[in-house]
Amino acid sequence: MSLAFFTRTKTGEIQSRIASDIGSLQGTVTNTISSLVSGVTTVLATVSAMFFLDWRLTCVSLVMLPMLVWVSRRVGRTRRKFSGQRQEQLADMSSTLQESLSVSGFLLGRTLGRSQVLTDEFSAQSNRLVDLMVKSAMAGRWRAWTVQVVLSAMPVAVYWVAGFTSRHGVFLSIGTLVAFTTLQQTLVGPAMSLLQLSISVQSDLALFARVLEYLDLPIDVAEPAEPQPLPHPRGDVTFEGVCFSYEGTAAPTLRDINLSIPAGSSLAVIGETGSGKTTLGYLIPRLYDVDDGRVTIDGIDVRDLSFDTLTDVVGVVSQESYLIHATIADNLRLAKPDATDDELVEVTKAAQIHHRITALPEGYETLVGERGYRFSGGERQRLAIARTMLRNPPVLILDEATSALDTQTEAAVQAALDQLVQGRTTITIAHRLSTIRHADEIIVLKDGTIAERGSHAELLALDGEYTAMLARTEQQQAGAAAA
Ligand SMILES: Nc1ncnc2c1ncn2[C@@H]1O[C@H](COP(=O)(O)OP(=O)(O)OP(=O)(O)O)[C@@H](O)[C@H]1O
Ligand SMILES: [Mg+2]
């Protein structure tokens, strides 16, 4: 699925469908065939034997059949409704757990004083779940019971019919009668288990529906069937008349963007928050598809490249560096599983983080903790930079962190970035104007369009938006210095 899917779907919901829905289906899937075969065989054999003994009494016994079918339909339908609701409730619960029992969730809960609210919410959800489970288990209990009682009482009907007919001259030996009712009693067990089976299959249809709903989702960013090869990527990037809007937003996020970033050159993108800078960066590794126009790498539309090629060519250091719960070395090797220890040291040295890692008691084997919370923002960012260096992509997208780093960390991160960008096509999304003076081209995004473009000197000469932004930054710096 695309990034759009993950931005609108709760992680807990996905987890629940994979773990709980599929898990619940397991019982039915594994039991159905064996129960079906054994049940049907017993029923068929017994009914044939009964027919052989006396076909008239058999017809009397089979009057039950429509009732069985009716009951299984009714109960199955009710159970299906409840099992659908139960799985929804489970998904809600796992979303709540997943959202609140993580580092960010804990911080949010604790700092906003929501512990009690969350606890209450969890209790309420658990109670609703218990309620649904009980309802679902009890649904149709009475009907199934009635069926069982009627089935068990069938000999009464048989004795009655036999007695009644013998008075009218159709005689049945006691032996046959006993053999017949004995056969009939062996039917009760398999008939009940077939009834249960049909009820559970029907209620599991709700789970199948939930799983299939995901499997049937259209893939909005699909890999091309016949991707174009790009054996020696140079890293020319162009935007040709690109328009893009997020689903459900009225105004387009990007409008008529034309850019040409030759291999090895640098583009800096600046603009107010929400002007579409990150979005522009998303379009190159094809995290979203353009609505109009095209984005190309070395003249090939990104929609014609395989995902493997795209990930090899485009490297992204994003606003938020994500580390997985593993050791530092493992996190670095995400980018290149076969990287040697020497390679790791080389990139961490370039990213100015090697000395911090070796200062740790366990060095490269230190666990980074959930989402890397063991490290500071600046350290995490430098680890992400080192990771990207390992991949060595010809095109690089740097989305600067908005969080203000202290001057020393900022200098370290900047030094790491300077190492990283050498010889690559670089698109820097900048918040700190000080870092982009030397970019080959600077564009100022405003409301999704390019308001100004040119080099630092050209934009200064223009005396427009860029100059105003620069003046504001200098004013702030002067203010900070004075304070
Ligand atoms: N998944 C999304 N669905 C709908 N709208 C979105 C989505 N992501 C971003 N937007 C909207 O698109 C606009 C551009 O967002 P974008 O993240 O590109 O801004 P930005 O220029 O990077 O801002 P910042 O400087 O704060 O990082 C914003 O108005 C934002 O609200
Ligand atoms: Mg952004």
Coordinates of C-alpha atoms and ligand atoms in Angstrom, one line a residue:
M1 CA 0.0 0.0 0.0
S2 CA 1.0 3.6 -0.4
L3 CA 2.0 6.2 2.2
A4 CA -1.5 7.7 1.8
F5 CA -3.0 4.4 3.2
F6 CA -0.8 4.5 6.2
T7 CA -1.4 8.2 6.9
R8 CA -5.2 7.5 7.2
T9 CA -5.1 4.1 8.9
K10 CA -4.5 3.4 12.5
T11 CA -1.6 1.0 13.1
G12 CA -3.6 -0.9 15.7
E13 CA -6.3 -1.5 13.2
I14 CA -3.8 -3.1 10.7
Q15 CA -2.3 -5.2 13.5
S16 CA -5.6 -6.4 14.6
R17 CA -6.7 -7.5 11.2
I18 CA -3.4 -9.4 10.7
A19 CA -3.1 -10.9 14.1
S20 CA -6.6 -11.3 15.5
D21 CA -8.9 -11.7 12.5
I22 CA -6.6 -14.1 10.7
G23 CA -5.9 -15.9 14.0
S24 CA -9.6 -16.3 14.7
L25 CA -10.1 -17.8 11.3
Q26 CA -7.5 -20.5 12.0
G27 CA -9.8 -22.7 14.0
T28 CA -12.5 -22.7 11.4
V29 CA -10.1 -23.3 8.5
T30 CA -8.3 -26.2 10.2
N31 CA -11.5 -27.9 11.6
T32 CA -13.9 -27.4 8.8
I33 CA -12.7 -30.1 6.4
S34 CA -12.2 -32.8 9.0
S35 CA -15.5 -32.1 10.8
L36 CA -17.3 -31.9 7.5
V37 CA -16.0 -35.2 6.2
S38 CA -16.6 -37.1 9.4
G39 CA -20.0 -35.6 10.0
V40 CA -21.3 -36.1 6.4
T41 CA -20.0 -39.7 6.2
T42 CA -21.7 -40.7 9.5
V43 CA -24.9 -39.0 8.5
L44 CA -25.0 -40.6 5.0
A45 CA -24.1 -44.1 6.3
T46 CA -26.6 -43.9 9.1
V47 CA -29.4 -42.6 6.9
S48 CA -28.8 -45.3 4.3
A49 CA -29.0 -48.0 6.9
M50 CA -32.2 -46.5 8.3
F51 CA -33.7 -46.5 4.7
F52 CA -32.7 -50.1 4.4
L53 CA -34.5 -51.0 7.6
D54 CA -37.7 -49.0 6.9
W55 CA -38.0 -46.2 4.5
R56 CA -41.3 -44.8 5.9
L57 CA -39.9 -44.3 9.4
T58 CA -36.9 -42.7 7.8
C59 CA -39.1 -40.1 6.0
V60 CA -40.7 -39.4 9.4
S61 CA -37.3 -38.8 10.9
L62 CA -36.1 -36.6 8.1
V63 CA -38.9 -34.1 8.7
M64 CA -36.4 -32.6 11.1
L65 CA -34.0 -31.6 8.3
P66 CA -35.6 -28.3 7.3
M67 CA -35.8 -27.2 10.9
L68 CA -32.0 -27.8 11.3
V69 CA -31.3 -25.7 8.2
W70 CA -33.6 -22.9 9.4
V71 CA -32.0 -22.8 12.8
S72 CA -28.4 -22.7 11.4
R73 CA -29.3 -19.8 9.1
R74 CA -30.9 -17.8 11.8
V75 CA -28.2 -18.3 14.4
G76 CA -25.4 -18.0 11.9
R77 CA -26.7 -14.5 10.8
T78 CA -26.8 -13.3 14.4
R79 CA -23.4 -14.6 15.2
R80 CA -21.9 -13.0 12.1
K81 CA -23.2 -9.6 13.2
F82 CA -21.7 -10.1 16.7
S83 CA -18.4 -11.4 15.5
G84 CA -18.0 -8.4 13.1
Q85 CA -18.7 -6.0 16.0
R86 CA -16.3 -8.0 18.3
Q87 CA -13.4 -7.7 15.9
E88 CA -14.1 -4.0 15.4
Q89 CA -14.0 -3.6 19.2
L90 CA -10.8 -5.6 19.4
A91 CA -9.2 -3.4 16.7
D92 CA -10.2 -0.3 18.6
M93 CA -8.6 -1.8 21.7
S94 CA -5.4 -2.6 20.0
S95 CA -5.3 0.9 18.5
T96 CA -5.7 2.4 22.0
L97 CA -3.0 0.1 23.4
Q98 CA -0.7 0.8 20.5
E99 CA -1.2 4.5 20.7
S100 CA -0.8 4.9 24.4
L101 CA 1.7 2.2 25.4
S102 CA 4.6 3.5 23.4
V103 CA 7.2 6.2 24.2
S104 CA 5.3 9.0 22.4
G105 CA 2.0 7.8 23.7
F106 CA 3.3 7.6 27.3
L107 CA 4.8 11.1 27.0
L108 CA 1.6 12.5 25.6
G109 CA -0.5 10.8 28.3
R110 CA 1.7 11.8 31.2
T111 CA 2.4 15.4 30.1
L112 CA -1.3 16.1 29.3
G113 CA -2.4 14.2 32.4
R114 CA -4.5 11.7 30.5
S115 CA -3.6 8.6 32.5
Q116 CA -7.0 8.3 34.2
V117 CA -8.9 9.1 31.0
L118 CA -6.9 6.4 29.1
T119 CA -7.5 3.9 31.9
D120 CA -11.2 4.6 31.9
E121 CA -11.4 4.4 28.2
F122 CA -9.6 1.0 28.2
S123 CA -12.0 -0.3 30.9
A124 CA -15.0 0.8 28.9
Q125 CA -13.6 -0.8 25.8
S126 CA -12.9 -4.1 27.6
N127 CA -16.4 -4.1 29.0
R128 CA -17.9 -3.6 25.6
L129 CA -15.8 -6.5 24.4
V130 CA -16.9 -8.8 27.2
D131 CA -20.5 -7.8 26.4
L132 CA -20.1 -8.7 22.8
M133 CA -18.3 -11.9 23.5
V134 CA -21.1 -13.1 25.8
K135 CA -23.8 -12.0 23.4
S136 CA -22.2 -13.8 20.5
A137 CA -21.7 -17.0 22.6
M138 CA -25.3 -16.9 23.8
A139 CA -26.8 -16.1 20.4
G140 CA -29.0 -19.0 19.3
R141 CA -28.2 -21.1 22.4
W142 CA -31.9 -21.7 22.9
R143 CA -32.5 -22.6 19.4
A144 CA -29.6 -25.1 19.3
W145 CA -30.9 -26.6 22.6
T146 CA -34.3 -27.0 21.2
V147 CA -32.9 -28.8 18.2
Q148 CA -30.9 -31.1 20.5
V149 CA -33.9 -31.9 22.6
V150 CA -36.1 -32.6 19.6
L151 CA -33.5 -34.8 18.0
S152 CA -33.1 -36.8 21.3
A153 CA -36.8 -37.2 21.5
M154 CA -37.2 -38.5 18.0
P155 CA -37.5 -42.2 19.2
V156 CA -40.8 -41.2 20.8
A157 CA -42.2 -40.2 17.4
V158 CA -40.8 -43.4 15.8
Y159 CA -42.4 -45.6 18.5
W160 CA -45.6 -43.8 18.2
V161 CA -45.7 -44.1 14.4
A162 CA -44.7 -47.8 14.6
G163 CA -47.4 -48.5 17.1
F164 CA -50.0 -46.5 15.2
T165 CA -49.3 -48.3 11.9
S166 CA -49.1 -51.8 13.5
R167 CA -52.7 -51.2 14.6
H168 CA -53.6 -50.7 11.0
G169 CA -51.9 -53.9 9.8
V170 CA -48.4 -52.7 8.9
F171 CA -46.3 -54.7 11.3
L172 CA -42.7 -53.9 12.3
S173 CA -40.7 -56.3 14.4
I174 CA -39.5 -55.1 17.8
G175 CA -35.9 -55.9 16.7
T176 CA -36.1 -53.6 13.6
L177 CA -37.7 -50.9 15.7
V178 CA -34.9 -51.0 18.3
A179 CA -32.2 -51.2 15.6
F180 CA -33.8 -48.2 13.9
T181 CA -34.0 -46.0 16.9
T182 CA -30.4 -46.9 17.9
L183 CA -29.3 -45.8 14.5
Q184 CA -31.3 -42.6 14.8
Q185 CA -29.6 -41.8 18.1
T186 CA -26.2 -42.0 16.5
L187 CA -27.3 -39.2 14.2
V188 CA -27.7 -36.7 17.0
G189 CA -24.0 -36.1 17.6
P190 CA -22.9 -35.6 14.0
A191 CA -26.0 -33.6 13.2
M192 CA -25.3 -31.2 16.1
S193 CA -21.7 -30.8 15.1
L194 CA -22.6 -30.1 11.5
L195 CA -25.0 -27.5 12.9
Q196 CA -22.3 -25.9 15.0
L197 CA -19.9 -26.0 12.0
S198 CA -22.3 -24.2 9.7
I199 CA -23.0 -21.6 12.4
S200 CA -19.3 -20.9 13.0
V201 CA -18.5 -20.8 9.3
Q202 CA -21.3 -18.2 8.9
S203 CA -20.0 -16.1 11.8
D204 CA -16.5 -16.3 10.5
L205 CA -17.7 -14.8 7.2
A206 CA -17.5 -11.5 9.0
L207 CA -13.8 -12.0 9.7
F208 CA -13.2 -13.1 6.1
A209 CA -14.9 -9.9 5.0
R210 CA -12.5 -7.8 7.1
V211 CA -9.4 -9.6 5.9
L212 CA -10.6 -9.5 2.2
E213 CA -11.4 -5.9 2.5
Y214 CA -7.7 -5.2 3.0
L215 CA -6.6 -7.7 0.3
D216 CA -9.1 -6.1 -2.2
L217 CA -7.9 -2.5 -1.6
P218 CA -6.8 -0.9 -4.9
I219 CA -3.0 -0.3 -5.0
D220 CA -2.8 3.5 -5.6
V221 CA 1.0 3.6 -6.1
A222 CA 1.6 0.5 -8.2
E223 CA 4.9 -0.7 -9.5
P224 CA 5.1 -0.7 -13.3
A225 CA 4.7 -4.1 -14.9
E226 CA 7.7 -3.6 -17.2
P227 CA 10.0 -1.2 -15.4
Q228 CA 12.6 0.7 -17.4
P229 CA 16.2 -0.2 -16.4
L230 CA 18.5 2.4 -15.1
P231 CA 21.9 0.7 -14.8
H232 CA 24.1 3.8 -14.4
P233 CA 22.0 6.5 -12.7
R234 CA 23.5 10.0 -13.0
G235 CA 20.9 11.8 -11.0
D236 CA 19.2 14.3 -13.2
V237 CA 15.9 15.2 -11.7
T238 CA 13.1 17.2 -13.4
F239 CA 9.6 18.2 -12.5
E240 CA 7.5 18.9 -15.6
G241 CA 4.2 20.8 -15.0
V242 CA 3.6 18.9 -11.7
C243 CA 0.3 19.3 -9.9
F244 CA -0.6 17.4 -6.8
S245 CA -3.3 17.4 -4.2
Y246 CA -3.9 15.2 -1.2
E247 CA -7.0 13.2 -1.1
G248 CA -9.9 15.2 0.3
T249 CA -8.2 18.6 0.2
A250 CA -9.9 21.3 -1.8
A251 CA -7.0 23.4 -2.9
P252 CA -4.1 21.7 -4.7
T253 CA -1.0 21.3 -2.5
L254 CA 1.4 21.8 -5.5
R255 CA 0.6 23.6 -8.7
D256 CA 2.4 23.7 -12.0
I257 CA 5.9 23.0 -10.6
N258 CA 8.7 23.1 -13.3
L259 CA 12.2 22.3 -12.1
S260 CA 15.4 21.0 -13.6
I261 CA 18.0 19.8 -11.2
P262 CA 21.1 18.6 -13.2
A263 CA 23.1 15.7 -11.8
G264 CA 25.4 16.8 -9.0
S265 CA 23.8 20.2 -8.5
S266 CA 21.8 21.4 -5.5
L267 CA 18.4 22.8 -5.1
A268 CA 17.2 24.4 -1.9
V269 CA 13.5 24.6 -1.2
I270 CA 12.2 27.2 1.2
G271 CA 8.8 28.6 2.1
E272 CA 6.5 29.0 5.0
T273 CA 5.3 26.0 7.0
G274 CA 2.6 24.1 5.1
S275 CA 3.7 25.5 1.7
G276 CA 4.3 22.0 0.3
K277 CA 8.0 21.5 0.7
T278 CA 7.9 18.0 2.2
T279 CA 5.3 17.1 -0.3
L280 CA 7.5 18.1 -3.2
G281 CA 10.2 15.9 -1.7
Y282 CA 7.8 13.0 -1.5
L283 CA 7.1 13.0 -5.2
I284 CA 10.7 12.0 -6.2
P285 CA 10.9 8.6 -4.4
R286 CA 7.2 8.2 -5.5
L287 CA 5.7 8.1 -2.1
Y288 CA 2.8 9.8 -3.8
D289 CA 1.9 9.9 -7.5
V290 CA 1.5 13.3 -9.2
D291 CA -2.0 14.2 -10.4
D292 CA -0.7 15.9 -13.5
G293 CA 2.7 16.4 -15.2
R294 CA 5.6 14.1 -14.4
V295 CA 8.7 13.7 -12.3
T296 CA 11.7 12.2 -14.0
I297 CA 15.1 10.8 -13.1
D298 CA 17.6 10.7 -15.9
G299 CA 14.7 11.5 -18.3
I300 CA 12.6 8.5 -17.2
D301 CA 9.3 9.0 -15.5
V302 CA 9.5 7.7 -11.9
R303 CA 6.3 5.8 -12.6
D304 CA 8.3 3.7 -15.1
L305 CA 11.0 2.7 -12.7
S306 CA 10.9 -0.3 -10.4
F307 CA 10.7 0.4 -6.6
D308 CA 14.1 -1.2 -6.2
T309 CA 15.7 1.2 -8.7
L310 CA 14.0 4.2 -7.0
T311 CA 15.2 3.2 -3.6
D312 CA 18.7 2.7 -5.0
V313 CA 18.7 6.1 -6.7
V314 CA 16.9 8.3 -4.2
G315 CA 18.0 8.7 -0.6
V316 CA 15.8 10.5 2.0
V317 CA 16.8 12.0 5.3
S318 CA 13.5 13.1 6.7
Q319 CA 12.2 15.5 9.3
E320 CA 11.8 12.7 11.7
S321 CA 14.5 10.0 11.9
Y322 CA 13.1 6.7 12.7
L323 CA 15.2 4.0 14.3
I324 CA 14.0 0.5 15.1
H325 CA 14.4 -1.2 18.4
A326 CA 17.7 -2.9 17.7
T327 CA 21.4 -2.2 18.1
I328 CA 23.1 0.8 16.4
A329 CA 24.9 -1.6 14.0
D330 CA 21.6 -3.2 13.0
N331 CA 20.0 0.1 12.4
L332 CA 22.8 1.2 10.2
R333 CA 22.8 -2.1 8.3
L334 CA 19.1 -1.6 7.5
A335 CA 20.5 0.5 4.6
K336 CA 23.0 -2.1 3.5
P337 CA 22.7 -5.5 5.1
D338 CA 26.1 -6.7 4.0
A339 CA 28.0 -3.6 5.2
T340 CA 31.3 -4.5 6.9
D341 CA 32.3 -3.0 10.3
D342 CA 34.9 -0.8 8.6
E343 CA 32.2 0.6 6.3
L344 CA 30.0 1.4 9.4
V345 CA 32.9 3.2 11.1
E346 CA 33.7 5.1 7.9
V347 CA 30.1 6.5 7.5
T348 CA 29.7 7.2 11.2
K349 CA 32.9 9.1 11.2
A350 CA 31.8 11.1 8.2
A351 CA 28.5 11.8 10.0
Q352 CA 30.3 13.0 13.1
I353 CA 28.7 10.4 15.3
H354 CA 31.4 7.8 15.6
H355 CA 32.9 9.3 18.8
R356 CA 29.5 9.3 20.5
I357 CA 29.0 5.7 19.7
T358 CA 32.4 4.5 20.8
A359 CA 31.9 6.4 24.1
L360 CA 28.9 4.2 24.9
P361 CA 29.9 1.1 27.0
E362 CA 28.5 -1.3 24.4
G363 CA 29.5 0.8 21.3
Y364 CA 27.9 -0.3 18.1
E365 CA 26.0 -3.1 20.0
T366 CA 24.1 -0.6 22.1
L367 CA 20.3 -0.9 21.8
V368 CA 18.8 2.3 20.5
G369 CA 15.5 1.7 22.4
E370 CA 12.0 2.1 21.1
R371 CA 12.1 4.4 18.0
G372 CA 15.5 5.5 19.0
Y373 CA 14.3 7.4 22.1
R374 CA 17.6 6.5 23.8
F375 CA 19.3 9.1 21.7
S376 CA 18.9 12.9 21.4
G377 CA 17.3 14.4 18.3
G378 CA 20.6 15.5 16.9
E379 CA 22.2 12.1 17.4
R380 CA 19.3 10.3 15.8
Q381 CA 19.6 12.6 12.8
R382 CA 23.3 11.9 12.4
L383 CA 22.6 8.2 12.6
A384 CA 20.1 8.6 9.9
I385 CA 22.6 10.5 7.8
A386 CA 25.2 7.8 8.3
R387 CA 22.6 5.2 7.2
T388 CA 21.9 7.1 4.0
M389 CA 25.6 7.4 3.3
L390 CA 25.8 3.6 3.4
R391 CA 23.3 3.4 0.6
N392 CA 25.3 5.9 -1.4
P393 CA 22.3 7.2 -3.6
P394 CA 23.0 9.6 -6.4
V395 CA 20.0 11.7 -5.5
L396 CA 19.4 13.0 -2.0
I397 CA 16.4 14.6 -0.4
L398 CA 17.1 16.3 2.9
D399 CA 14.1 17.5 4.9
E400 CA 15.6 19.5 7.7
A401 CA 14.3 19.0 11.2
T402 CA 12.2 21.9 12.3
S403 CA 13.2 21.4 15.9
A404 CA 15.8 23.9 16.9
L405 CA 19.1 22.1 17.5
D406 CA 21.6 23.9 19.7
T407 CA 24.4 25.6 17.9
Q408 CA 27.0 22.9 18.6
T409 CA 24.7 20.1 17.5
E410 CA 23.6 22.1 14.5
A411 CA 27.2 22.5 13.5
A412 CA 27.8 18.8 13.9
V413 CA 24.7 17.9 11.9
Q414 CA 25.7 20.4 9.2
A415 CA 29.2 19.0 9.0
A416 CA 27.6 15.5 8.5
L417 CA 25.3 16.8 5.8
D418 CA 28.2 18.5 4.0
Q419 CA 30.0 15.2 3.9
L420 CA 26.8 13.5 2.6
V421 CA 25.9 15.8 -0.2
Q422 CA 29.3 15.8 -1.9
G423 CA 28.9 14.8 -5.6
R424 CA 25.2 14.1 -5.3
T425 CA 22.1 15.8 -6.7
T426 CA 20.7 17.3 -3.6
I427 CA 17.3 18.7 -2.8
T428 CA 17.4 20.4 0.5
I429 CA 14.3 21.5 2.2
A430 CA 15.6 24.2 4.5
H431 CA 14.3 25.9 7.5
R432 CA 17.6 27.6 8.3
L433 CA 18.4 30.0 5.6
S434 CA 22.0 30.1 6.6
T435 CA 22.6 26.7 5.2
I436 CA 21.5 27.3 1.6
R437 CA 23.4 30.3 0.4
H438 CA 25.6 28.1 -1.8
A439 CA 22.8 26.1 -3.4
D440 CA 22.9 26.2 -7.2
E441 CA 19.2 27.2 -7.2
I442 CA 16.9 28.3 -4.5
I443 CA 13.1 28.2 -4.9
V444 CA 10.6 29.9 -2.6
L445 CA 7.3 27.9 -2.4
K446 CA 4.2 29.8 -1.6
D447 CA 0.7 28.2 -1.6
G448 CA 2.0 25.3 -3.7
T449 CA 3.6 27.3 -6.5
I450 CA 7.1 28.6 -7.1
A451 CA 7.0 32.2 -6.1
E452 CA 10.6 33.0 -6.7
R453 CA 13.6 31.2 -8.1
G454 CA 17.3 31.8 -8.7
S455 CA 20.6 31.8 -6.9
H456 CA 21.2 33.6 -3.6
A457 CA 22.5 36.7 -5.3
E458 CA 19.7 36.7 -7.9
L459 CA 17.0 36.4 -5.3
L460 CA 18.6 39.2 -3.2
A461 CA 18.6 41.4 -6.3
L462 CA 14.9 40.6 -6.8
D463 CA 14.2 42.0 -3.3
G464 CA 11.1 40.0 -2.8
E465 CA 9.9 37.1 -0.6
Y466 CA 13.4 35.6 -0.1
T467 CA 14.9 38.9 1.0
A468 CA 12.0 39.4 3.4
M469 CA 12.5 35.9 4.9
L470 CA 16.2 36.5 5.2
A471 CA 15.6 39.8 6.9
R472 CA 13.3 38.1 9.4
T473 CA 15.8 35.4 10.2
E474 CA 18.6 38.0 10.7
Q475 CA 16.3 40.0 12.9
Q476 CA 15.6 36.9 15.0
Q477 CA 19.3 36.1 15.2
A478 CA 20.1 39.7 16.3
G479 CA 17.3 39.4 18.9
A480 CA 18.7 36.2 20.2
A481 CA 22.2 37.6 20.3
A482 CA 21.0 40.7 22.2
A483 CA 19.1 38.5 24.7
Ligands
LIG1 N1 -1.5 13.2 4.2 C1 -2.0 14.4 4.0 N2 -3.3 14.5 3.8 C2 -3.9 15.8 3.6 N3 -3.2 16.9 3.6 C3 -1.9 16.8 3.9 C4 -1.2 15.6 4.1 N4 0.1 15.8 4.4 C5 0.2 17.2 4.3 N5 -0.9 17.8 4.0 C6 -1.1 19.2 3.8 O1 -0.4 19.7 2.7 C7 0.2 20.9 3.0 C8 1.7 20.9 2.7 O2 2.3 20.0 3.6 P1 3.9 19.8 3.7 O3 4.1 18.8 4.7 O4 4.4 19.6 2.3 O5 4.3 21.2 4.2 P2 5.8 21.8 4.5 O6 6.1 22.9 3.6 O7 6.8 20.6 4.5 O8 5.7 22.3 6.0 P3 6.8 22.3 7.2 O9 7.7 23.5 6.9 O10 6.0 22.6 8.4 O11 7.5 21.0 7.2 C9 -0.1 21.3 4.4 O12 -1.2 22.2 4.4 C10 -0.6 20.0 5.0 O13 -1.6 20.3 5.9
MG2 MG 7.9 19.6 6.0

